[in-house]
Short mmCIF file of the C-alpha atoms (twelve columns), coordinates in Angstrom:
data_MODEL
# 
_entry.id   MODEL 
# 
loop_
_atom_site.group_PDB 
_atom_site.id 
_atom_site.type_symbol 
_atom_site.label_atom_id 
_atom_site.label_alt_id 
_atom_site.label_comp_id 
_atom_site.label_asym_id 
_atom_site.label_seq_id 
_atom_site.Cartn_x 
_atom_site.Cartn_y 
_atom_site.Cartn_z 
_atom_site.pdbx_PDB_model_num 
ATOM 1   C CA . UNK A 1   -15.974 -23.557 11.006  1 
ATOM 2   C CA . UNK A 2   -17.209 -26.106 8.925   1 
ATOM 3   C CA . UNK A 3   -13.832 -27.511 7.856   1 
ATOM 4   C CA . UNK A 4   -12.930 -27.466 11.641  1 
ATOM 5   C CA . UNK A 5   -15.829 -29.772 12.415  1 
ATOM 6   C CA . UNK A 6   -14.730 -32.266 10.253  1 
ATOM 7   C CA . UNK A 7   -11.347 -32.336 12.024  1 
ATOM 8   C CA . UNK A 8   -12.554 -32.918 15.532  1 
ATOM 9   C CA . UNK A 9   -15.034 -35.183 14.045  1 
ATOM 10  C CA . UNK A 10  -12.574 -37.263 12.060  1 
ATOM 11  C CA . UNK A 11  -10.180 -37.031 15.014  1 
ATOM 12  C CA . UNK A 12  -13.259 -38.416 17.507  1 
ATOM 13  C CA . UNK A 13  -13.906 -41.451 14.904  1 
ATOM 14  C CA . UNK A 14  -10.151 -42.020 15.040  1 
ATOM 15  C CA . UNK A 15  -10.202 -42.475 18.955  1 
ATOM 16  C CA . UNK A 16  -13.389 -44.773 18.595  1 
ATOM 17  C CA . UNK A 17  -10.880 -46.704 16.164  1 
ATOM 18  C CA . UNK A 18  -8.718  -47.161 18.932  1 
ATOM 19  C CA . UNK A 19  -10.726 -48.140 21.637  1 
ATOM 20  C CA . UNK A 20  -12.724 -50.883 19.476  1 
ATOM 21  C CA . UNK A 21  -9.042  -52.420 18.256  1 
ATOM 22  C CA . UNK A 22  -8.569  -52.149 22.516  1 
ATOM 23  C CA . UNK A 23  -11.440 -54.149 23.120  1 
ATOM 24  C CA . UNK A 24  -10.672 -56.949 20.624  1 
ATOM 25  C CA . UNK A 25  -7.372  -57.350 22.131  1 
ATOM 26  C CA . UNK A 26  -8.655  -57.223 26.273  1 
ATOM 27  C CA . UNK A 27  -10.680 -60.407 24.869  1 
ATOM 28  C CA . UNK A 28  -7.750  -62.189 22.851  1 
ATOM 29  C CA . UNK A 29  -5.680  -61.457 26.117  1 
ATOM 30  C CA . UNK A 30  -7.770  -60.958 29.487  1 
ATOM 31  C CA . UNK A 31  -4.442  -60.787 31.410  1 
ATOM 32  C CA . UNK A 32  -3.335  -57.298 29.760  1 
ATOM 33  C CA . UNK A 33  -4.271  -54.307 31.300  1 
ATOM 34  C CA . UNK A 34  -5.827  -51.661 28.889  1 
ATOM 35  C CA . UNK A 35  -3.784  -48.149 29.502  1 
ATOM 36  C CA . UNK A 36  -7.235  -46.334 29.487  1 
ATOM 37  C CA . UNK A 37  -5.620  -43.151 30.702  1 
ATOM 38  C CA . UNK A 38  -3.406  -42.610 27.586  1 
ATOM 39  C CA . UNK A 39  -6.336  -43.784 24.831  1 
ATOM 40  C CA . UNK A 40  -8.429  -41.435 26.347  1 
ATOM 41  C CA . UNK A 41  -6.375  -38.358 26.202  1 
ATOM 42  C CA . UNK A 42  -5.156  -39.451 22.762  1 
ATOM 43  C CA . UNK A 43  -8.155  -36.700 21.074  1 
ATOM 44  C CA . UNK A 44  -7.507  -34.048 23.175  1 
ATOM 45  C CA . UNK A 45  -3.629  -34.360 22.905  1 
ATOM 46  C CA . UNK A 46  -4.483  -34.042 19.255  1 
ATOM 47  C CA . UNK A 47  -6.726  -31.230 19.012  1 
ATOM 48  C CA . UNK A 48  -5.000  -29.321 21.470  1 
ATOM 49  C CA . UNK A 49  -1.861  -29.519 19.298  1 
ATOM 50  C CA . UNK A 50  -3.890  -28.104 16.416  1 
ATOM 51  C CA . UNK A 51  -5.659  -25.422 18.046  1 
ATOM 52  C CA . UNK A 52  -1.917  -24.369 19.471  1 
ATOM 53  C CA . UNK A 53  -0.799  -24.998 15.813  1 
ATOM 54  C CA . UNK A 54  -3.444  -22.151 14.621  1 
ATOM 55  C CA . UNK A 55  -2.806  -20.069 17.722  1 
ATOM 56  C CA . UNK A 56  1.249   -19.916 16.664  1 
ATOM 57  C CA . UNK A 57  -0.135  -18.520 13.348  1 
ATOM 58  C CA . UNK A 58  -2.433  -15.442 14.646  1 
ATOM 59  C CA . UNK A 59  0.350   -14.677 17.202  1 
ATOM 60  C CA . UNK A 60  2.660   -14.334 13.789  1 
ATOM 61  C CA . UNK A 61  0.242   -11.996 12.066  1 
ATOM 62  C CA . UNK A 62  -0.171  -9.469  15.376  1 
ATOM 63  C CA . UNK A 63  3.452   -9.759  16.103  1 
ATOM 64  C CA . UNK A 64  2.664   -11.590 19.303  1 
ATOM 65  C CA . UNK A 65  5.426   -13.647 21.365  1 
ATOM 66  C CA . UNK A 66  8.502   -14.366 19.441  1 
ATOM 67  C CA . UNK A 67  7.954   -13.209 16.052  1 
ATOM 68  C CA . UNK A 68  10.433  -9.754  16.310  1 
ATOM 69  C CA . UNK A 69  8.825   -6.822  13.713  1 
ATOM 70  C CA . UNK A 70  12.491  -5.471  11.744  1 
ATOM 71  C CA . UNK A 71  12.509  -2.823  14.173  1 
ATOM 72  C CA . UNK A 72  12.995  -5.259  17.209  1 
ATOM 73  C CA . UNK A 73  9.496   -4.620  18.627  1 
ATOM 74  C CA . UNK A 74  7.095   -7.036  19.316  1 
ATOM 75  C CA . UNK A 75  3.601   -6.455  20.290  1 
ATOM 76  C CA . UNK A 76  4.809   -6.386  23.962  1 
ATOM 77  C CA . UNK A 77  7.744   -4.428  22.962  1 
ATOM 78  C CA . UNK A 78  5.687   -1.565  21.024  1 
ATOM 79  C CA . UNK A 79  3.096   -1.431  23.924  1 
ATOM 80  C CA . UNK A 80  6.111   -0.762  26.204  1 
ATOM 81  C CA . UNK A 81  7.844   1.400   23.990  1 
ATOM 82  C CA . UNK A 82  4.501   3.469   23.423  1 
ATOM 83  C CA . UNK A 83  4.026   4.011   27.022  1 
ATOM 84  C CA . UNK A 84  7.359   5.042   27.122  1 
ATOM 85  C CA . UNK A 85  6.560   7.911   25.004  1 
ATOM 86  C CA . UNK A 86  3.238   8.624   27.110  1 
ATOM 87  C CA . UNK A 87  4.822   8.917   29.927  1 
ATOM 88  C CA . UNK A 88  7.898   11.697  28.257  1 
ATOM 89  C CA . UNK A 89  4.872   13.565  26.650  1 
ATOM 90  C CA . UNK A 90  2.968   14.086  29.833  1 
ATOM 91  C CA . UNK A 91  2.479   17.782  30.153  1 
ATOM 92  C CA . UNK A 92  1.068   19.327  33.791  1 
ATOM 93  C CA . UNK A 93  -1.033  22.114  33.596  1 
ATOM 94  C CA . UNK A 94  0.209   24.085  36.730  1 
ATOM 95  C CA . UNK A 95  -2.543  23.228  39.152  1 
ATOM 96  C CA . UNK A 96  -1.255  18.949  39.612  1 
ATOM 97  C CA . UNK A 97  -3.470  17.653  36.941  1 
ATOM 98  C CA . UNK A 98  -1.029  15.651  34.382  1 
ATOM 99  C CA . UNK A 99  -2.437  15.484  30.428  1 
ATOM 100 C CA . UNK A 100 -1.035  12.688  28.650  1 
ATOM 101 C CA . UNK A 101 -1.355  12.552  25.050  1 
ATOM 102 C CA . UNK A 102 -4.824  11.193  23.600  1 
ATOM 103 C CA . UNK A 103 -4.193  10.469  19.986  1 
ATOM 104 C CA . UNK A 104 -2.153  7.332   19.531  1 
ATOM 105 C CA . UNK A 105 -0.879  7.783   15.244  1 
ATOM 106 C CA . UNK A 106 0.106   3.737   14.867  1 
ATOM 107 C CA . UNK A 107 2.994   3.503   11.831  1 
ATOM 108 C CA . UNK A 108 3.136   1.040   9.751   1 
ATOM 109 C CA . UNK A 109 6.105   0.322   7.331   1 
ATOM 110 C CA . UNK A 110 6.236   0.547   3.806   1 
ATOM 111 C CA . UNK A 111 5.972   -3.222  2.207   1 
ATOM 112 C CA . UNK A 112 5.371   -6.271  3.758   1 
ATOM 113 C CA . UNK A 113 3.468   -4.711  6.745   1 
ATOM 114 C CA . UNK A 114 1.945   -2.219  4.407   1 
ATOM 115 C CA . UNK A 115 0.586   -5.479  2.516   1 
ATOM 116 C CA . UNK A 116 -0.900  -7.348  6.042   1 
ATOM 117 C CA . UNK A 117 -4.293  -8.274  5.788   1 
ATOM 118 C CA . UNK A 118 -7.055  -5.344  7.110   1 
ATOM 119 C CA . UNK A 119 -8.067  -7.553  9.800   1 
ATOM 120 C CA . UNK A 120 -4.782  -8.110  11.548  1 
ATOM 121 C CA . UNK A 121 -4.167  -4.478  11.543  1 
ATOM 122 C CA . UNK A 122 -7.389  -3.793  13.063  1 
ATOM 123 C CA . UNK A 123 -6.772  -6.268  15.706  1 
ATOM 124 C CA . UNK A 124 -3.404  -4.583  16.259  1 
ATOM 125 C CA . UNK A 125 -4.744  -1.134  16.541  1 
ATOM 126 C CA . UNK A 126 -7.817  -2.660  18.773  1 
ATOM 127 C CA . UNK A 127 -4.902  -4.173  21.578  1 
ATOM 128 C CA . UNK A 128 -2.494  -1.030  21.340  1 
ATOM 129 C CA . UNK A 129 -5.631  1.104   22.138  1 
ATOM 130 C CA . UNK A 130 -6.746  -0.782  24.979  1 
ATOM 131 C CA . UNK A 131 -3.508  -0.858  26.352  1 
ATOM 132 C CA . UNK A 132 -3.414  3.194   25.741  1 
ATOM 133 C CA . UNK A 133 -6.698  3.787   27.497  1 
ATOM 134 C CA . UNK A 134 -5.062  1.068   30.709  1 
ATOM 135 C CA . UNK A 135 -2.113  2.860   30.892  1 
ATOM 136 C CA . UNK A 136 -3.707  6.354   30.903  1 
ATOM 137 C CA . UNK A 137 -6.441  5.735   33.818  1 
ATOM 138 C CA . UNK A 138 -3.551  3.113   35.959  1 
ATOM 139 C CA . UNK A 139 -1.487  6.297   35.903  1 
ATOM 140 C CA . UNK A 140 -4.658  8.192   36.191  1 
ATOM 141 C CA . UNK A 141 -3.600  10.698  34.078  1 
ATOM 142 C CA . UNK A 142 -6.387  12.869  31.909  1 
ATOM 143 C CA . UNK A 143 -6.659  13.787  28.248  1 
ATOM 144 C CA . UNK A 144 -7.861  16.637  26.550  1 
ATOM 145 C CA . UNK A 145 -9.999  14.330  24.250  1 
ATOM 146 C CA . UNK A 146 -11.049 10.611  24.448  1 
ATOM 147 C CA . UNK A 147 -8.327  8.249   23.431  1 
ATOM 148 C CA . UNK A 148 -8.085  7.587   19.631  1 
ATOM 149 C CA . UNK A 149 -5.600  5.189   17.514  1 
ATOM 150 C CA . UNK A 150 -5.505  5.998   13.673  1 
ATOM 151 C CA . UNK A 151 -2.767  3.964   11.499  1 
ATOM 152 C CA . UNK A 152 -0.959  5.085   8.514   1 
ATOM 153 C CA . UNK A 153 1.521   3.939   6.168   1 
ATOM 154 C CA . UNK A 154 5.097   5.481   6.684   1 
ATOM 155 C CA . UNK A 155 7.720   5.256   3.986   1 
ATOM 156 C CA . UNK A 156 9.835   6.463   6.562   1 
ATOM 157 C CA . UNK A 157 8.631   4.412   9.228   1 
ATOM 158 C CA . UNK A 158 11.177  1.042   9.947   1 
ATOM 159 C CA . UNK A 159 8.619   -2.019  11.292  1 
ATOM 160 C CA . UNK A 160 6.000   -0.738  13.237  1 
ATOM 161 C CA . UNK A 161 5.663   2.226   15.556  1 
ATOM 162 C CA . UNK A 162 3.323   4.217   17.641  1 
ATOM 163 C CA . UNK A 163 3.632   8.217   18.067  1 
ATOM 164 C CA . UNK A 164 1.720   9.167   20.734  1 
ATOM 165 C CA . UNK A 165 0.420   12.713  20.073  1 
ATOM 166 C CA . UNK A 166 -2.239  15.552  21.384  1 
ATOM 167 C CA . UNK A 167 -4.096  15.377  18.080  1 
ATOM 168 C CA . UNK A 168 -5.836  18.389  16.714  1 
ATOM 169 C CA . UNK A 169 -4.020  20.162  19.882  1 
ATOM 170 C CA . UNK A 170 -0.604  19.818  18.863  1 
ATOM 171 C CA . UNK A 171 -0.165  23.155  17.649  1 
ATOM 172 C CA . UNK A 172 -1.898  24.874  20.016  1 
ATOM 173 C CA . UNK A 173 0.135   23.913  22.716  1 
ATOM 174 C CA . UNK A 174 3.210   24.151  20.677  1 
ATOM 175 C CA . UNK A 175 2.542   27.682  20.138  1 
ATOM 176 C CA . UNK A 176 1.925   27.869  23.967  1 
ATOM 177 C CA . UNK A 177 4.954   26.346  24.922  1 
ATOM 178 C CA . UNK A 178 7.091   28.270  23.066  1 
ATOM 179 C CA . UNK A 179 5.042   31.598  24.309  1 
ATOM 180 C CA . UNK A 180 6.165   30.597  28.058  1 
ATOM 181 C CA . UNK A 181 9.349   29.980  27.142  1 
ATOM 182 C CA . UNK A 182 9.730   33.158  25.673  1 
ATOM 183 C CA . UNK A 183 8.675   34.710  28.644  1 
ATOM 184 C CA . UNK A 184 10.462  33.101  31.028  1 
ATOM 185 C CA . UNK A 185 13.913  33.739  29.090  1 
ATOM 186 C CA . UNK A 186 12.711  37.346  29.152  1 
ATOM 187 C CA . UNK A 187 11.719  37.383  32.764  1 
ATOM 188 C CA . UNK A 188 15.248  36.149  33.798  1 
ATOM 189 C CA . UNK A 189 17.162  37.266  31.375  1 
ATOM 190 C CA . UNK A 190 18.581  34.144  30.203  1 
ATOM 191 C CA . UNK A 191 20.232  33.183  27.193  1 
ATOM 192 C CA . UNK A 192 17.813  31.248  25.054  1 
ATOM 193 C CA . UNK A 193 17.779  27.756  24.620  1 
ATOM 194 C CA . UNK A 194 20.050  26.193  22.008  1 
ATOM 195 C CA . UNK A 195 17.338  25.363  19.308  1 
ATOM 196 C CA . UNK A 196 18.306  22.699  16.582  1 
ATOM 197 C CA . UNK A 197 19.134  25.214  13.880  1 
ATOM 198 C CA . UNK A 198 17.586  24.655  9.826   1 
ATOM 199 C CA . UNK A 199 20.194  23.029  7.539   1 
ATOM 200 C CA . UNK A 200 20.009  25.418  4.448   1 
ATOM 201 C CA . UNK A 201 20.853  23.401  1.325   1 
ATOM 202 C CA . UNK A 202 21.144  23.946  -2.843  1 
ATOM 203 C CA . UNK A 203 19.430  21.926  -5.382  1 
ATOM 204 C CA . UNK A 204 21.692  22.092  -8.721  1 
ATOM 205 C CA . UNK A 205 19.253  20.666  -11.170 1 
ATOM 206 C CA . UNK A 206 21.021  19.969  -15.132 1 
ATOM 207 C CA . UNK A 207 18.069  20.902  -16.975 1 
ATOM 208 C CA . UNK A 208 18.122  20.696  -21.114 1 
ATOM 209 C CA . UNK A 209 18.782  24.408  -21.214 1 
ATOM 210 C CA . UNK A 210 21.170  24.642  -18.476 1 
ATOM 211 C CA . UNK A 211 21.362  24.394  -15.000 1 
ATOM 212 C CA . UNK A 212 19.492  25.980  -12.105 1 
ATOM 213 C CA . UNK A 213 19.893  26.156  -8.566  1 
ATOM 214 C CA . UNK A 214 16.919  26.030  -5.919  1 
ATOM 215 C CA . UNK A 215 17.273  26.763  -2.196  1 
ATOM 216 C CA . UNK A 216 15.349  24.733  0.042   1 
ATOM 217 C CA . UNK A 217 15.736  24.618  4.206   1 
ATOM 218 C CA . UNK A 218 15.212  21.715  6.447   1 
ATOM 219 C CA . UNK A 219 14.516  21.353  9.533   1 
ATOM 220 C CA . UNK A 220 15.805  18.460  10.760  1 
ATOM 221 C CA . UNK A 221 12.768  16.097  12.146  1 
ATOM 222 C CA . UNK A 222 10.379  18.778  10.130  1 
ATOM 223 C CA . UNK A 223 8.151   18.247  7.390   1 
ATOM 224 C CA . UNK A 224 8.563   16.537  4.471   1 
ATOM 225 C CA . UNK A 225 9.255   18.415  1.070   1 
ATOM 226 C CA . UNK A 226 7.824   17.448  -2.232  1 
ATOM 227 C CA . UNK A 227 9.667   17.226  -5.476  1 
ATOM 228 C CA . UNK A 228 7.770   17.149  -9.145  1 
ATOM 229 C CA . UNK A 229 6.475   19.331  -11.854 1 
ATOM 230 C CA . UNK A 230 3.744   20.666  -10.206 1 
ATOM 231 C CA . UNK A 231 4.065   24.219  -9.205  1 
ATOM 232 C CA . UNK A 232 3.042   23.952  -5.462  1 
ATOM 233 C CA . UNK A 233 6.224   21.383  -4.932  1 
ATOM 234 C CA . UNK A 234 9.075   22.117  -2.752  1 
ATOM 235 C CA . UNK A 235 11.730  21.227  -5.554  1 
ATOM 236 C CA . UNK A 236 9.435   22.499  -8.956  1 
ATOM 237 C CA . UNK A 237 11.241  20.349  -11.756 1 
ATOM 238 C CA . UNK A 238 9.555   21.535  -14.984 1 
ATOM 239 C CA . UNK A 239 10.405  18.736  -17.480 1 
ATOM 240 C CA . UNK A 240 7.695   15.940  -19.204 1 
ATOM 241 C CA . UNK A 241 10.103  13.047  -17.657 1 
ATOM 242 C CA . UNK A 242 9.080   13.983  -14.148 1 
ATOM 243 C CA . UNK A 243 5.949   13.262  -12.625 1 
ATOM 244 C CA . UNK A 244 3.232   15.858  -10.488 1 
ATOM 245 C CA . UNK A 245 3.993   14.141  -7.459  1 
ATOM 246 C CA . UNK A 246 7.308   12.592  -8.041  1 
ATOM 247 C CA . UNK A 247 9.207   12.014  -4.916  1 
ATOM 248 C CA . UNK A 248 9.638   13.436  -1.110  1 
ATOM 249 C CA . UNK A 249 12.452  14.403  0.916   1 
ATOM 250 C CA . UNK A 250 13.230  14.593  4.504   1 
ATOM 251 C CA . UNK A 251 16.170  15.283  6.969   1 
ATOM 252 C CA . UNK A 252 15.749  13.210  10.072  1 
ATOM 253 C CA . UNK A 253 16.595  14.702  13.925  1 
ATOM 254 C CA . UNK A 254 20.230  13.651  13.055  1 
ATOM 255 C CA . UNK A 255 20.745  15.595  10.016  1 
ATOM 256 C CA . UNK A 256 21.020  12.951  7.422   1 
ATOM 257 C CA . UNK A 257 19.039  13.802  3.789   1 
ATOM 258 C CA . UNK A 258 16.365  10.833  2.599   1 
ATOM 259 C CA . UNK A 259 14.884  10.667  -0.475  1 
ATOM 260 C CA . UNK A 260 11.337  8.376   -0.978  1 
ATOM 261 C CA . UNK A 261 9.909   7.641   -4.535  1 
ATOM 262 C CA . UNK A 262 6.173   8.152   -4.259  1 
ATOM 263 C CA . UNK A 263 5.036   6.574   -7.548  1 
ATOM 264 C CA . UNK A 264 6.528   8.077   -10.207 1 
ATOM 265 C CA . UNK A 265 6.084   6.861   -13.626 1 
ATOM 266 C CA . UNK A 266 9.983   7.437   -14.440 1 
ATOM 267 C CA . UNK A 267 11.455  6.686   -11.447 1 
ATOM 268 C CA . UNK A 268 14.055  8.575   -8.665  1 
ATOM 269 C CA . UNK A 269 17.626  7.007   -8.415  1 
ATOM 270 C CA . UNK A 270 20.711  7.515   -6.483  1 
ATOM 271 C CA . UNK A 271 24.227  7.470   -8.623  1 
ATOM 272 C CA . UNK A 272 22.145  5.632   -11.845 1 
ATOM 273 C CA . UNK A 273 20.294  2.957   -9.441  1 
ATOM 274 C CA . UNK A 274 16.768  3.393   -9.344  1 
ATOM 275 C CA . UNK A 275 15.344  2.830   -5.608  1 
ATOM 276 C CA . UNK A 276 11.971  1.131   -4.994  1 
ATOM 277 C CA . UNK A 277 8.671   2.636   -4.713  1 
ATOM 278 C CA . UNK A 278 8.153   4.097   -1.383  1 
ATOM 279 C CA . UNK A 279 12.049  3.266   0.002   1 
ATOM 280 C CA . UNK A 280 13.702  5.839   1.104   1 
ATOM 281 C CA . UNK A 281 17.363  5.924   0.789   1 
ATOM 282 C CA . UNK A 282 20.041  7.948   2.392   1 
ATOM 283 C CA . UNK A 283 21.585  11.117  0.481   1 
ATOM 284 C CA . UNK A 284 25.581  11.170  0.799   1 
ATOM 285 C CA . UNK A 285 28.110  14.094  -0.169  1 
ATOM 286 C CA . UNK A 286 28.621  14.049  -3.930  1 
ATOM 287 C CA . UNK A 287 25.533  11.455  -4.877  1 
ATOM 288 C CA . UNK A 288 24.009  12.535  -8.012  1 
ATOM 289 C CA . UNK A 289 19.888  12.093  -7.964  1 
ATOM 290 C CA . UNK A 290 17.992  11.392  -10.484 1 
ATOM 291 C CA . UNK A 291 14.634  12.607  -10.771 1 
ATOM 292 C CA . UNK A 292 13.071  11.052  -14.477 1 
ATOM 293 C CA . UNK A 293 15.609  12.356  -16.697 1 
ATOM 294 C CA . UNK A 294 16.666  15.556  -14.816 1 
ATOM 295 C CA . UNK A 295 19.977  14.864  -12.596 1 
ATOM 296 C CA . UNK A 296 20.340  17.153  -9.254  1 
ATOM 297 C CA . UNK A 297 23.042  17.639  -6.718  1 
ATOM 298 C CA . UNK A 298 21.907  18.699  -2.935  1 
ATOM 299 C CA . UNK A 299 24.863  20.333  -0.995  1 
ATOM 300 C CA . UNK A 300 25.194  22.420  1.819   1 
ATOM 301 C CA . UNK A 301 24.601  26.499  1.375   1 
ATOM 302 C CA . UNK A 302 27.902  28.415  2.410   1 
ATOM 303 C CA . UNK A 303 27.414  30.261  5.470   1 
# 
């Protein structure tokens, strides 16, 4: 504040400037009309360029007007797109009361976002929550808990996203949902709803001793599965170049394999090229993946 009281102070003394080399001149030259108007709005013309100056620089760091996120979105866009998703999750509870979703889960990419000072996110997460409580009470929806924002940081996560969820009553109306629709395929003897099936897939690891092969099934869109040498990961690799908590993979809702490095102190890589902490990379037919010094092969499980 300091620093901008010396500008408007220096930019004041540089307006007095002005108007004393005016006055000299009126009394050289009586005839000439001073343009008072103009003089006069030279300081605010000035300052008002700065202040827009540092505006264009906070609108940058929330994302605001033109600046574009790399997923497209700007702060308009992601409000929009997060109401979206509000208004598809909307559940009705039989009796015309409509619950909307209550705990906003704001995703922030891996890197440069990741790296934004704590104060811009907090201003971000401050106007996508007020935006989330508008929305709610315009459409005058209810929740089944006051309305929360919590951000995160998503390796898998492109720019910056919000996921509108229930919270701590996801499952339980997961469970309930798929309860009625049990029941209602039962009731009227339907067939059941196509369900996206799990992808079951083999892990060939080449190991020092040999090779071995792991099952693991995805779901695609599911959870995450971890690969390192501790014994509670998904894909257990028992060898000294391969960390605890070496790496994570994922198939997404259209069936493609990702791989993430999560700080490993050997590294993952994908045919010999080691990918970047936290980047996820795709997993084609025939890649070989390297986890430390242990190679593995993912492929499909014959049917």
């Amino acid at each position: 504040m300091r620093d901008f009281a010396g500008v408007v102070e220096a930019i004041s003394q540089c307006a007095c400037g002005d108007t004393n080399s005016l006055s000299l001149a009126m009394k050289k030259d009586p005839e000439k009309k001073p343009e008072h108007k103009r003089e006069e709005a030279l300081p605010e013309r000035l300052l008002r360029r700065m202040l827009e100056g540092m505006g264009s620089a906070v609108d940058r760091g929330l994302g605001r007007g033109a600046t574009t996120s790399q997923n497209g979105l700007t702060t308009t866009g992601l409000v929009e797109r997060m109401k979206h998703l509000i208004d598809e999750r909307v559940r009705n509870d039989g009796q015309g009361i409509r619950i909307a979703p209550h705990f906003m889960k704001l995703k922030v990419e891996w890197g440069t976002h990741a790296e934004a000072p704590p104060e811009i996110i907090q201003e971000l997460e401050h106007e996508v929550l007020a935006a989330a409580i508008d929305y709610i009470n315009d459409n005058r929806y209810t929740t089944l808990a006051p309305v929360q924002i919590a951000s995160e940081i998503d390796i898998f996560t492109s720019g910056v996203s919000v996921d509108p969820t229930f919270g701590e009553f996801e499952q339980q109306l997961k469970e309930e949902d798929e309860a009625k629709r049990r029941t209602e395929e039962i009731g009227s003897l339907r067939f059941p709803h196509s369900k996206t099936p799990d992808v079951q897939m083999i892990a060939r690891l080449s190991l020092s001793n040999g090779t071995h092969e792991t099952p693991l099934i995805f779901t695609p869109g599911g959870r995450r599965m971890g690969v390192g040498r501790g014994t509670d990961s998904d894909l257990h690799v028992n060898d000294r170049s391969v960390s605890k908590i070496h790496a994570t993979l994922m198939m997404n809702r259209e069936g493609t394999l990702l791989v993430a490095d999560t700080g490993s102190t050997n590294g993952t890589f994908i045919n010999g090229r080691r990918i970047g902490y936290g980047e996820a990379r795709q997993i084609q037919d025939g890649d070989v993946v390297g986890f430390g010094d242990i190679e593995v092969r993912f492929r499909k499980k014959d049917s």
